[in-house]
């Protein structure tokens, strides 16, 4: 972090710049504050020369919107995307975006301060980044935003700040015709071979990043520069210094064949099955880094606007022009013999070295502007010569060192670079705020050029943009080509530097060594920029297809971009600015009202239930216990309730629990048994009755199945025949029981299930005249499965008598298909990958909602006029109950395919909670806005027992109780 320079903008909309945070090739990040609210943000401002290029402007905003869609977790949400100009202006328009400020250190700086990270920190870093990659790859996109400068280490976990090639660029250039080229710091084997990047390319770069964080140096950097391409393509990485438990995983990420690299979700799970957030609980940074982050936060909070900020309302462009004008005036007054001005007062791109005089994009520089060597990070990029006749540099200025041939004699250099003393070449006119040691050497080894298609010609004044750090030496000139004057070769890559490869080692791009970019590069196209939004009259089916493909972020294909997730609607985007996001931090769970930990000395919970919004009743193998929902404190425990099923309210003053041998009615005050009904007594005509799980309940009535074994005597044999043995036969029944009156209402004989014989029923709908029931496929006998021919069925039982009314099948709904119904006579079932509605009594199809490929729907949740849906692909949504019209669909952004999240509504039905084995995701029920996510592992010890139990959610009042195994959290909800 550095003080503002003279030509830095002072205002970005409502934000006042306070300090420079980080300088990149395409943009500069500033710490800024909203004067009205005091909110501190991190502003990313594009360099004015690049902002004037149409293709850059579009891509910059596209990457900002990608960040908005990925907001939450390890991505800080944008709080302002800047104002997009409605009409072209005379000069470059301000181009910036602001995100919530989180105290954090760039990975490169962190390694320079404390050295390689320990294993646990590496796991959290890798898992957090892999979780982001998984969300990006789920949409079919590639991130290309990983670099040691774009990954930050915060107190609670890592943060990613770049969401495409522009953000991670090591340098950026504007060529003839408005062509934009960016250079990335890392190269993959497939890029060496000239192939396109893919999701696996992100995994290779992740492997490089983790190896750098684990060792302080990047693989493939050791050895002659001219062999770097061969090492990347052929050599195995040197990973001896990587911690043993992580070596194999990082090596798999660095596999030469992209098909052999693991998926991002796999990496995230192997590094931290419980999630990066869970593993980071209790702190994860080494002491020195934690102190540096704390120090940074304190200094940022103490920052005040510069005293010379006399034009508070000036925009970024005006401020930059004013700063440049002041510098020029000062230079004019001082004359040629005066001491040169500080580097940070110079205009942004003073480039005449090697530029053609007729090039309208070259900005002339006064001859007396360079009378002393410049700091390395102030030198501009050279303009490569177009032909041999134009290679001589102007004698007015000293050429940059990176324009010189590798083997040119030192005597050709008009000036000598200062000797290297280990300093990183900081701007001499800036101030370091943090006393945390120098930043690591930034040996910008650009390896890849990604060329965007030609668009509008760049406006006058657009020029090559200085790289964030000095360029490496160029290749020797072709035979017969005059050599330019040069400065001594820059120091080679040293340990701690994040950039791995020298440009001289890479094959030449289409333009050859003398083409745009000043060096040999591999040319690859960037993804196309967003196209206009589709016709609003597009069919619902089309929108559903886009929604299914766009989970988690940006979808690029056919020149269009479709977005879904993180609060966006399932519609294609265009270049119009997106609506301003909420000012709160999406993805961050609110502070819990209380936390309860089930004692480790007791067996894990089996069931949990909320009793009359007053108690949380927990049953286990050893007892039943109750927790006060107001305070999270345990009130009582009772051994009689061991192995009990979920507690229910029996009237106003009793807690009903069904244990394996009896029904219990407990006092809510102290857990004392008030009533007890043993099955042997209540169902004396069914000796040895085994009660199955509760099938459902409504008011005081519960439904359940039970079975017992009877002996069927063999018939009397015929004369001369041997008597057969008696048979043991399982008989099953379906019961209705009133838990207030404590009496059986009815029972009906049903087919016995798979051994031990009790069928597992689930009530899918209760109507005035009947209840609709489905049997779990796992409890069907082999004969029943064969007879079903792959199709599931629903049974109707009379509410008053229990008589079986009918059994029906619905379309192609399978034996395992999730099914539910409503009181109006409709049934909703998963059919293949789709969700279909039927008339329950006639099986007539009503409507169908398309699901995502390779997935299927879980059990939907009915809520008034809507049906909330859930899929194995981690999509949650809402459709109209009457028509099946899609209202919204969002991703929980959990990587991979798993069980469909279970759904729960808050008491007000305003909030929808989706819980699975990975996390809890909370949405607005009306429009699907993702509100927050929560993960927990109970212990931060990486060697502790892994928690694999799924999350559960129970609601009461304005609270949701989130459970995972022994841990319970009470969060406020609407």
PDB file of C-alpha atoms in Angstrom, residues 64 97 184 208 248 310 342 344 426 475 481 498 634 680 724 758 769 786 805 813-814 861 948 954:
ATOM      1  CA  UNK A  64     -16.764  -6.821 -13.119  1.00  0.00           C
ATOM      2  CA  UNK A  97     -15.596  -0.664  -9.981  1.00  0.00           C
ATOM      3  CA  UNK A 184      -0.404 -13.489 -18.428  1.00  0.00           C
ATOM      4  CA  UNK A 208       1.637 -23.503  -9.855  1.00  0.00           C
ATOM      5  CA  UNK A 248       0.545 -35.784  -4.932  1.00  0.00           C
ATOM      6  CA  UNK A 310      -9.107  20.709  -3.432  1.00  0.00           C
ATOM      7  CA  UNK A 342       9.691  12.510  -9.351  1.00  0.00           C
ATOM      8  CA  UNK A 344       5.096   9.509 -10.050  1.00  0.00           C
ATOM      9  CA  UNK A 426       9.629   0.928  -5.528  1.00  0.00           C
ATOM     10  CA  UNK A 475      15.132 -11.822 -28.315  1.00  0.00           C
ATOM     11  CA  UNK A 481      18.648  -5.707 -38.432  1.00  0.00           C
ATOM     12  CA  UNK A 498       5.731 -15.124  -8.492  1.00  0.00           C
ATOM     13  CA  UNK A 634     -29.934 -27.472  27.629  1.00  0.00           C
ATOM     14  CA  UNK A 680     -47.322 -54.736  23.637  1.00  0.00           C
ATOM     15  CA  UNK A 724     -44.914 -79.845   5.765  1.00  0.00           C
ATOM     16  CA  UNK A 758     -41.876 -53.290   7.864  1.00  0.00           C
ATOM     17  CA  UNK A 769     -61.104 -37.493   2.167  1.00  0.00           C
ATOM     18  CA  UNK A 786     -39.918 -56.757 -10.658  1.00  0.00           C
ATOM     19  CA  UNK A 805     -59.015 -46.718  -2.232  1.00  0.00           C
ATOM     20  CA  UNK A 813     -42.002 -41.558 -12.570  1.00  0.00           C
ATOM     21  CA  UNK A 814     -39.552 -44.118 -11.227  1.00  0.00           C
ATOM     22  CA  UNK A 861     -41.859 -27.891  -1.251  1.00  0.00           C
ATOM     23  CA  UNK A 948     -19.649 -35.892   7.009  1.00  0.00           C
ATOM     24  CA  UNK A 954     -35.528 -26.238  11.395  1.00  0.00           C
TER      25      UNK A 954
END
